[in-house]
Tab-separated table of C-alpha atoms and ligand atoms in Angstrom:
chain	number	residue	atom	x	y	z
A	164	UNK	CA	23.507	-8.765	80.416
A	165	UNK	CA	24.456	-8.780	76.408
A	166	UNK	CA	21.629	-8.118	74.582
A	167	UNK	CA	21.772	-10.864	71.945
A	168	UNK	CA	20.983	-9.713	68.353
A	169	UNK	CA	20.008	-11.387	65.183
A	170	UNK	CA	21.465	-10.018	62.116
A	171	UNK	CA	19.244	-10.728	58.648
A	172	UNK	CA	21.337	-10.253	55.696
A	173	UNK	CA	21.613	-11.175	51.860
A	174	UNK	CA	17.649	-11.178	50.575
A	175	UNK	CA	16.536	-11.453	46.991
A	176	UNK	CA	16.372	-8.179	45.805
A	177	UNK	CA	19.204	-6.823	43.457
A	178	UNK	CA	21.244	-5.585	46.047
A	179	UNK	CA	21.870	-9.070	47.989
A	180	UNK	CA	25.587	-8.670	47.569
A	181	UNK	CA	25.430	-5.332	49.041
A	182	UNK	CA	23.413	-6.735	51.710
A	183	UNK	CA	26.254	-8.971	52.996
A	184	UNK	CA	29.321	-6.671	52.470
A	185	UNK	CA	27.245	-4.347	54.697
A	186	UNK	CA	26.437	-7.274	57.186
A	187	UNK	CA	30.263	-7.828	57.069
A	188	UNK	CA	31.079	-4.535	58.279
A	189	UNK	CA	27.837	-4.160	60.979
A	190	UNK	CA	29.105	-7.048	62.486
A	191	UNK	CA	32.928	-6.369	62.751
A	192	UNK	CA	31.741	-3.013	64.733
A	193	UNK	CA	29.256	-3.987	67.335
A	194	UNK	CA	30.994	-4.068	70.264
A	195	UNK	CA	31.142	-7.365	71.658
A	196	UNK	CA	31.105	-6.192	75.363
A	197	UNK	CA	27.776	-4.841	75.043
A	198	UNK	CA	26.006	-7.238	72.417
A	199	UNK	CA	25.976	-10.892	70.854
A	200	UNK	CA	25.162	-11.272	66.932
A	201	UNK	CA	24.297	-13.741	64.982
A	202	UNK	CA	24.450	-13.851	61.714
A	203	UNK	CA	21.482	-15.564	59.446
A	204	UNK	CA	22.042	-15.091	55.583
A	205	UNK	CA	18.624	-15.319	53.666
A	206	UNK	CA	19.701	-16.729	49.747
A	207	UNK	CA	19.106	-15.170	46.575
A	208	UNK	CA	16.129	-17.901	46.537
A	209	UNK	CA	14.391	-16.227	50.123
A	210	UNK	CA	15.677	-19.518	51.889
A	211	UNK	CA	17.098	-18.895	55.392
A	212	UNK	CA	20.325	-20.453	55.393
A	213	UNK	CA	21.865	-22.916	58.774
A	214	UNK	CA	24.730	-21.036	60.548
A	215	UNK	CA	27.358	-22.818	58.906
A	216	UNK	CA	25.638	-21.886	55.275
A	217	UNK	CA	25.596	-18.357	56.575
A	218	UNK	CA	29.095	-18.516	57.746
A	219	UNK	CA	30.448	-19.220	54.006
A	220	UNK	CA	28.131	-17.344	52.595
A	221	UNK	CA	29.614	-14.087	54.573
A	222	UNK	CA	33.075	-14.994	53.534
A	223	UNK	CA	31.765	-15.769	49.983
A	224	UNK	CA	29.898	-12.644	49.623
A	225	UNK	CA	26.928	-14.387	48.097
A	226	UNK	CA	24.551	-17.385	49.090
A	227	UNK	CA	22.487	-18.844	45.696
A	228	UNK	CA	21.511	-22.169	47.036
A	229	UNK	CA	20.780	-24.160	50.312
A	230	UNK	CA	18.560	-23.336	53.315
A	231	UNK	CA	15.190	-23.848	53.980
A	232	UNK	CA	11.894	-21.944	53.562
A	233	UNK	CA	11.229	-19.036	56.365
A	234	UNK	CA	8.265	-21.255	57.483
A	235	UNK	CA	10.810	-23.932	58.511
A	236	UNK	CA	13.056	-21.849	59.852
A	237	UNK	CA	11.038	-19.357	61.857
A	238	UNK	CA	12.211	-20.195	65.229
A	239	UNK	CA	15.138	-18.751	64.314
A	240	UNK	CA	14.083	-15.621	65.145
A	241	UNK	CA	12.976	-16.395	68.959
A	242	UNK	CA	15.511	-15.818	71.602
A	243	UNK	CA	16.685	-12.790	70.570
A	244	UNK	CA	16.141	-8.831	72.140
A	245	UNK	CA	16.632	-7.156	68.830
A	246	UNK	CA	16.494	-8.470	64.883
A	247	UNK	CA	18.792	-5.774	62.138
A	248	UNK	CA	17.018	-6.570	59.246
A	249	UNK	CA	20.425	-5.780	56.942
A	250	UNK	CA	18.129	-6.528	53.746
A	251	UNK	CA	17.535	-4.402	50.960
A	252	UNK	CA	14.779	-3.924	48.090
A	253	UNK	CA	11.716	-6.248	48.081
A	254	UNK	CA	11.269	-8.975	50.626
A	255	UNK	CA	13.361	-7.365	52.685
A	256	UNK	CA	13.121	-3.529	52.741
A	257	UNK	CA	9.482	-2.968	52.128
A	258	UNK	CA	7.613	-4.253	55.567
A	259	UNK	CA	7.459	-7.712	54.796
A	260	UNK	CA	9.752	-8.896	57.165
A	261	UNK	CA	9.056	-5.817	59.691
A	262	UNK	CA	5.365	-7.783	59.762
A	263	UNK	CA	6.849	-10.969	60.625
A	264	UNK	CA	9.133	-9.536	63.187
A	265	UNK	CA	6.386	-7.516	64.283
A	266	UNK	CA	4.357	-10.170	64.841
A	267	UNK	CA	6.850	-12.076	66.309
A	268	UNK	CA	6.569	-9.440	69.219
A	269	UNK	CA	10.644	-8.570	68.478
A	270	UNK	CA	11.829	-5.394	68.013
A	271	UNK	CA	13.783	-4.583	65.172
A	272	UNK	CA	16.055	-1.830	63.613
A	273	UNK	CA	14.639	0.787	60.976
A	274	UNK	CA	11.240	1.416	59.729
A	275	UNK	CA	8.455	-0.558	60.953
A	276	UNK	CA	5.611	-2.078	58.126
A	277	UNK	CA	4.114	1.153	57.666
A	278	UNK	CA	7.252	3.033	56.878
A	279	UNK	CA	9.040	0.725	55.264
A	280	UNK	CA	5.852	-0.216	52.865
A	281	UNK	CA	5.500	3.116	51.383
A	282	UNK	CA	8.583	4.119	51.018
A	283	UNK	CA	9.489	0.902	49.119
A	284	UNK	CA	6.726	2.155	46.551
A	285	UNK	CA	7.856	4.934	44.481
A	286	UNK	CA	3.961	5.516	43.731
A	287	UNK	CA	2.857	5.807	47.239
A	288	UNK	CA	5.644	7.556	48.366
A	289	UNK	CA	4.638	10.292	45.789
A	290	UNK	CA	1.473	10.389	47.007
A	291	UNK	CA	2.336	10.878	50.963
A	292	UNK	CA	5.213	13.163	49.620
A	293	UNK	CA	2.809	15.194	47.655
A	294	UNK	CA	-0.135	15.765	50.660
A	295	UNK	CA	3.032	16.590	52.640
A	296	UNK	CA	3.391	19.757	50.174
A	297	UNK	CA	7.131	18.114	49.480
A	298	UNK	CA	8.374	19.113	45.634
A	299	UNK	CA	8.696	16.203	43.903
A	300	UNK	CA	8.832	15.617	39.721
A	301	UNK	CA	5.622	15.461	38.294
A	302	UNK	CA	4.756	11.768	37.681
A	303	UNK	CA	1.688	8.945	36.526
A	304	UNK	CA	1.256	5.984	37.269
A	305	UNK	CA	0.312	3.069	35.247
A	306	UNK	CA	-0.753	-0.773	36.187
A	307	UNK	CA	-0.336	-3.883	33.702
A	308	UNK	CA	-3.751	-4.391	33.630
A	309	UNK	CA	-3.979	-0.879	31.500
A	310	UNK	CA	-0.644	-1.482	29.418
A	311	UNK	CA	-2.563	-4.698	28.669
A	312	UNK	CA	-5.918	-3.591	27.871
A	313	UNK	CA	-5.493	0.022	27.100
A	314	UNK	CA	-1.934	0.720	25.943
A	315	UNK	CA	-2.971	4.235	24.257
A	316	UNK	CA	-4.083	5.246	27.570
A	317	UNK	CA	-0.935	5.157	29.284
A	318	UNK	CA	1.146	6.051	26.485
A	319	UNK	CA	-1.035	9.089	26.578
A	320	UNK	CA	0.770	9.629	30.281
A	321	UNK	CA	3.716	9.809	28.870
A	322	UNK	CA	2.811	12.354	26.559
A	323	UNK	CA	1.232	14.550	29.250
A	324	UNK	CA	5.089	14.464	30.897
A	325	UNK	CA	6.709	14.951	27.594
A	326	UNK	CA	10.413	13.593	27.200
A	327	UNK	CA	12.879	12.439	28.126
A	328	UNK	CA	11.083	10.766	30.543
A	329	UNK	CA	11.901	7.490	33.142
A	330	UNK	CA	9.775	4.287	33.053
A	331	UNK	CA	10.289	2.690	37.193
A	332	UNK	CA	8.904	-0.158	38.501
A	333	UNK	CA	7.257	0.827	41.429
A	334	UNK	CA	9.047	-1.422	43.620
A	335	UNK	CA	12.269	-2.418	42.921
A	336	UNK	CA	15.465	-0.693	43.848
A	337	UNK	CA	19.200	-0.288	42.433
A	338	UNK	CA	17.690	1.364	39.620
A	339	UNK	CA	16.659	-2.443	38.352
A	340	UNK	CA	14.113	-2.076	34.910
A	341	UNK	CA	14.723	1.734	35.240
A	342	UNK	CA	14.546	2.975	31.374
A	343	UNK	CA	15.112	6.566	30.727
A	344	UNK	CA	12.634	7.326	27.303
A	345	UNK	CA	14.656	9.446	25.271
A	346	UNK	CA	12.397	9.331	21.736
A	347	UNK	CA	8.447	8.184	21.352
A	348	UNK	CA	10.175	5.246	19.681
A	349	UNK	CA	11.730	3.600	23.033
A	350	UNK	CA	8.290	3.883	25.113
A	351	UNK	CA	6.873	0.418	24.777
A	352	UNK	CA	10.144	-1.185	25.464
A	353	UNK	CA	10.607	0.678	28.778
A	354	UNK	CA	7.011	-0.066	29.319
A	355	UNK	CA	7.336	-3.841	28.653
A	356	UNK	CA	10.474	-4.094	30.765
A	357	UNK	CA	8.809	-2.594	33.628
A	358	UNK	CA	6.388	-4.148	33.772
A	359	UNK	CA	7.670	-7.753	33.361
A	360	UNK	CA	8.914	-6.645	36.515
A	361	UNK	CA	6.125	-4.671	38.427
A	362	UNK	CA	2.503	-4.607	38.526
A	363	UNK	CA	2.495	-0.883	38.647
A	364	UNK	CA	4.488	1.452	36.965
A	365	UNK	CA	5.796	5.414	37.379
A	366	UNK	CA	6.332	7.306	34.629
A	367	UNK	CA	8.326	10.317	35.451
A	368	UNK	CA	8.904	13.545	34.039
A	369	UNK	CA	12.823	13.909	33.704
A	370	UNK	CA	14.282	17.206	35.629
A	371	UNK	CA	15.272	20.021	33.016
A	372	UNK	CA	18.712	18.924	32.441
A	373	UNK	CA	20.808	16.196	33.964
A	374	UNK	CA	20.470	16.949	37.781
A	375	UNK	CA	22.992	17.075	40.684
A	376	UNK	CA	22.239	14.019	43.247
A	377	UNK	CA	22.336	15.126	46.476
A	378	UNK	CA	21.413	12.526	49.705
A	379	UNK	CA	21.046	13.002	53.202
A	380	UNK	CA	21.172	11.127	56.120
A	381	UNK	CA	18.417	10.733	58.581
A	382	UNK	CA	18.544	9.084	62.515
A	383	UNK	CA	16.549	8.756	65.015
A	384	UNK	CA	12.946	7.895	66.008
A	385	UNK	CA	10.405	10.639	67.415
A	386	UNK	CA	13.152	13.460	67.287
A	387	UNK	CA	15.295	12.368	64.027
A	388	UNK	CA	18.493	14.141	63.050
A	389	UNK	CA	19.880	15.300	59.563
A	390	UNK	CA	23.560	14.804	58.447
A	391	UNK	CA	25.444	16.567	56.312
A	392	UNK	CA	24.208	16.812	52.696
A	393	UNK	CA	26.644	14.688	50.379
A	394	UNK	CA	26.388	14.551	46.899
A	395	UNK	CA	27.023	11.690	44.774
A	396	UNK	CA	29.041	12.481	40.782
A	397	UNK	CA	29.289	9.812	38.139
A	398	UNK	CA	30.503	9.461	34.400
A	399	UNK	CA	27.331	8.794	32.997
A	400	UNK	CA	23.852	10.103	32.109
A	401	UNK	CA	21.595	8.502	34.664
A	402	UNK	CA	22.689	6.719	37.893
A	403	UNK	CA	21.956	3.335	36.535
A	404	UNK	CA	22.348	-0.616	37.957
A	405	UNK	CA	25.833	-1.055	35.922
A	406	UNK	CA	26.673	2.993	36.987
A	407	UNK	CA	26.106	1.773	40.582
A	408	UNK	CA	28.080	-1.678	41.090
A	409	UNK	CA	30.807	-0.699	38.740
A	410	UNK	CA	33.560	0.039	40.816
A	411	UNK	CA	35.251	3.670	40.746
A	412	UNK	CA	32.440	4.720	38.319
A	413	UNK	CA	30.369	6.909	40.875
A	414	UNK	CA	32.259	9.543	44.163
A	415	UNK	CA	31.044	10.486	46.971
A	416	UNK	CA	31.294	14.264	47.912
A	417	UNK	CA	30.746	15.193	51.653
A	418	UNK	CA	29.606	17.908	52.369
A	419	UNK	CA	28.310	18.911	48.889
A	420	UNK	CA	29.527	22.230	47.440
A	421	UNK	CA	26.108	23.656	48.434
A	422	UNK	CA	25.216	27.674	48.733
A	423	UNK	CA	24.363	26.974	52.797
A	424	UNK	CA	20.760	27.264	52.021
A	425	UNK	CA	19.997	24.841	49.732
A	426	UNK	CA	21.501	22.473	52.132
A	427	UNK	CA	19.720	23.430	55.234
A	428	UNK	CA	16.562	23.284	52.835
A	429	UNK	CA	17.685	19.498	51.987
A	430	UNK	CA	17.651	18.712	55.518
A	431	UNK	CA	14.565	19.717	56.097
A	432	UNK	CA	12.630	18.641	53.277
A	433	UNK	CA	14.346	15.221	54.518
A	434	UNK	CA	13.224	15.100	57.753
A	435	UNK	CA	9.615	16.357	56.983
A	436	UNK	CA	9.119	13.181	54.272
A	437	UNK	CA	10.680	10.994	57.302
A	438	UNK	CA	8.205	11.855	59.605
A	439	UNK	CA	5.367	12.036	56.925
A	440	UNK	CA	6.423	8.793	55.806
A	441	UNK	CA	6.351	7.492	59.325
A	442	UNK	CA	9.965	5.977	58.940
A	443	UNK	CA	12.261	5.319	62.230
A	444	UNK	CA	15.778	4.303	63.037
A	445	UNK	CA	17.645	5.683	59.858
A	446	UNK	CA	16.731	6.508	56.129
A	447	UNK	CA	18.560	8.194	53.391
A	448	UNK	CA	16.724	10.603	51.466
A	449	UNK	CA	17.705	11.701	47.676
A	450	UNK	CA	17.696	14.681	46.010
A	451	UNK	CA	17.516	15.825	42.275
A	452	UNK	CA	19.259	19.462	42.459
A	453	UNK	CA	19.073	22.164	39.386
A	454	UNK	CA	22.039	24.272	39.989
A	455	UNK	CA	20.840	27.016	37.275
A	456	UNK	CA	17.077	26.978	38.251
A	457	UNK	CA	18.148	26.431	41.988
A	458	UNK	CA	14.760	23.715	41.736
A	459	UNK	CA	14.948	20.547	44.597
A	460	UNK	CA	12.981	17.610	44.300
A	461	UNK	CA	12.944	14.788	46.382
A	462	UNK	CA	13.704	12.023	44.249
A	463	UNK	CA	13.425	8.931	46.711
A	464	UNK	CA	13.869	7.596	50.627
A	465	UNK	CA	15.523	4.393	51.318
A	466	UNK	CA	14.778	2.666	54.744
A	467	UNK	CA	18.009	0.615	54.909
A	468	UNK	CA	20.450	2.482	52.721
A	469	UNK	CA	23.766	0.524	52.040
A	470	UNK	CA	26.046	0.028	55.361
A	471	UNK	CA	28.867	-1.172	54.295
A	472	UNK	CA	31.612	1.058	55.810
A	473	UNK	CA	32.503	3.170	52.890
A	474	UNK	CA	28.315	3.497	51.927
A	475	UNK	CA	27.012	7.108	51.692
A	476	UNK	CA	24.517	6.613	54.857
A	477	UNK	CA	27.735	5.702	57.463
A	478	UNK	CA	30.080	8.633	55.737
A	479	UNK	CA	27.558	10.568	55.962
A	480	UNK	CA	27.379	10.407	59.686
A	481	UNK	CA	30.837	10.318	59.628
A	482	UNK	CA	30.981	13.913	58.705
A	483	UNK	CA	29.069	14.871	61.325
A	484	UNK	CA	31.601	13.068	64.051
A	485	UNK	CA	30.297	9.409	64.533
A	486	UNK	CA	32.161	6.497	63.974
A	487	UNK	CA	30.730	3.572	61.643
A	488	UNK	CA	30.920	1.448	65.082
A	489	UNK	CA	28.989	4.698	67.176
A	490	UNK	CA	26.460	4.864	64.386
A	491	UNK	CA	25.651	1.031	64.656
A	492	UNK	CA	25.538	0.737	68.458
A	493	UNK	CA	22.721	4.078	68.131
A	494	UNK	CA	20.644	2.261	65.789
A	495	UNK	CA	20.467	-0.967	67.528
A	496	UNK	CA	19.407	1.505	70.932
A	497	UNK	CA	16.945	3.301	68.322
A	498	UNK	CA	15.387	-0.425	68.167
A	499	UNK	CA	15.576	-1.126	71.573
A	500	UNK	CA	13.757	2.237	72.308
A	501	UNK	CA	10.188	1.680	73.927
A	502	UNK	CA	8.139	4.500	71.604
B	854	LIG	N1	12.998	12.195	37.069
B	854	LIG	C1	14.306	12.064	36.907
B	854	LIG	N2	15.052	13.068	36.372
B	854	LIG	C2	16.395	12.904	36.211
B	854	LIG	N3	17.081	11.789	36.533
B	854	LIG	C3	16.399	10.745	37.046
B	854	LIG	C4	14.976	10.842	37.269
B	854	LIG	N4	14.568	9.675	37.806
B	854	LIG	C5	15.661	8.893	37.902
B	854	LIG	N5	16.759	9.516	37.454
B	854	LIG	C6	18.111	8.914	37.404
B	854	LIG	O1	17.993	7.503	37.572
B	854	LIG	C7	18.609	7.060	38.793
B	854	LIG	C8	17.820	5.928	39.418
B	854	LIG	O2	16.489	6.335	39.717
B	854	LIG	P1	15.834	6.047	41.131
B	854	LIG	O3	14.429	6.499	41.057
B	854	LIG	O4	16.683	6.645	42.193
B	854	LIG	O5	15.876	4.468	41.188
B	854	LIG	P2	16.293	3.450	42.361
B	854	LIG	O6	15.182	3.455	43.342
B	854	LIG	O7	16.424	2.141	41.664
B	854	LIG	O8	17.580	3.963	42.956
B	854	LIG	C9	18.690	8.332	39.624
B	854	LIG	O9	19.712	8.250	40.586
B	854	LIG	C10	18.974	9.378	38.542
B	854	LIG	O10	20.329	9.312	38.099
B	855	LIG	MG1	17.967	5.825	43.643
């Protein structure tokens, strides 16, 4: 029997274009002996679109209008042995939709609520990260509330981290209302921006000179793997949304040109924040690397890192030996897995 799989893509974070170029390529390489997929495209608005709406909105590459609210639509999900949640950012990434498929008694690729919640949330991830003795930048965190009510309070964060510093909302992704704080001057900008975006707020100390960004590949559920350590170079001074979505701005370098082991500590820094993160199926894990100072700090994990074929996460693996199609077909089996 075919198991028959439902394929969520598109979403309303920043990264809903990504979200269906990488649904694009997941479903060219499923092989169609083993499994059935079907395609649902969620728009830009969080409605889930028909299947001929989700048809042209794979060929179109984006899906603003139509569709109908989840509520609505929620039988869609029934009838199926396994959902990919293809979705990135909030809505999507961050356990909302592992809680409705969780409740929906389905299993599902990735992260389950748990997993996916904190590691959606820079501040919380810091937190876990930190018990877990992982090196991370030091960092505050600020709500609205206080920029409201106190706003010398939390500018007196940032002056505890000094500057440059970054202003992050704590939950957004693609580097979206990321300001790095070059002068005192620039502070309650970032600040505002952030939080027109986010209820909470990280303020982060910036590494001591521009860093090298190294990410990592993780697979697997109980017993996860590590790839090879790639490293990602770009032409300007922080990876930011434009940096990211500009084509030919950023390369990919796999493996990184990495004394042996810094990489082998990568790894396993990676796989210790998987498992205290209490992620499953696949992550990709980022890195902030001083060359000089030889300092590593975990910068960030993602819980459904960009799959479009050429993505870091699938070349990655790639350099380890498995295809894009190999590496899809194990991550649907990771979600069929009884754990
Ligand atoms: N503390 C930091 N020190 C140096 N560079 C940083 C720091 N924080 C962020 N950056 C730069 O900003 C980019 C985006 O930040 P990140 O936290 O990864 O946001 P996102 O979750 O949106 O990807 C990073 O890839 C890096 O280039
Ligand atoms: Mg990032």
């Amino acid at each position: 029997m075919k198991k028959r799989i439902l394929l969520l893509a598109g979403g309303q974070s920043g990264e809903h274009e990504v979200s269906l170029m990488s649904a694009r390529g997941v479903l060219a390489a499923l092989p169609r002996d083993r499994f059935e997929v079907t395609p649902l495209v969620i728009s830009r608005q969080g409605r889930w679109l028909p299947p001929s709406d989700t048809v042209r909105a794979l060929e179109q590459g984006r899906a603003e209008g139509g569709g109908e609210s989840l509520l609505k639509r929620v039988a869609s999900v029934s009838g199926f042995d396994l959902v990919f949640p293809l979705l990135h950012g909030p809505n999507g990434e961050d356990g909302t939709v592992q809680g409705l498929l969780t409740l929906a008694g389905l299993p599902y690729v990735g992260s389950g609520v748990l997993g996916s919640a904190v590691s959606m949330d820079k501040a919380m991830t810091k937190s876990v990260l930190e018990s877990a003795g992982i090196p991370q930048v030091p960092s505050r965190l600020a709500t609205r509330k206080q920029w409201r009510e106190q706003p010398e309070a939390v500018r007196d964060l940032a002056a505890d981290l000094g500057l440059p510093l970054f202003v992050k909302p704590a939950n957004m992704g693609s580097s979206v209302g990321i300001s790095k704080v070059r002068s005192e001057m620039e502070l309650d900008a970032a600040l505002d921006l952030a939080f027109s975006l986010d209820r909470r707020v990280v303020l982060e100390a910036m590494t001591a000179g521009k860093p090298r960004e190294l990410e990592v590949g993780i697979l697997g559920n109980d017993a996860p793997l590590a790839s090879p350590v790639g490293e990602l170079r770009f032409d300007a001074d922080f990876y930011d949304y434009q940096t990211k979505y500009t084509e030919g701005r950023a390369s990919m370098h796999i493996p990184a040109d990495l004394p042996k082991a810094v990489a082998e500590q990568v790894r396993d820094l990676a796989l210790q924040a998987f498992r205290a993160l209490d992620c499953a199926g696949l992550a990709r894990v980022d890195f902030f690397y001083l060359e000089d100072s030889g300092e590593l700090y975990l910068n960030e994990v993602n819980t459904m890192p960009g799959f479009t074929p050429t993505s870091m996460y699938p070349k990655l693996w790639e350099a380890a030996g498995w295809s894009y199609s190999a590496l899809v077909t194990r991550l649907v089996e990771l979600g069929l897995e009884e754990r």
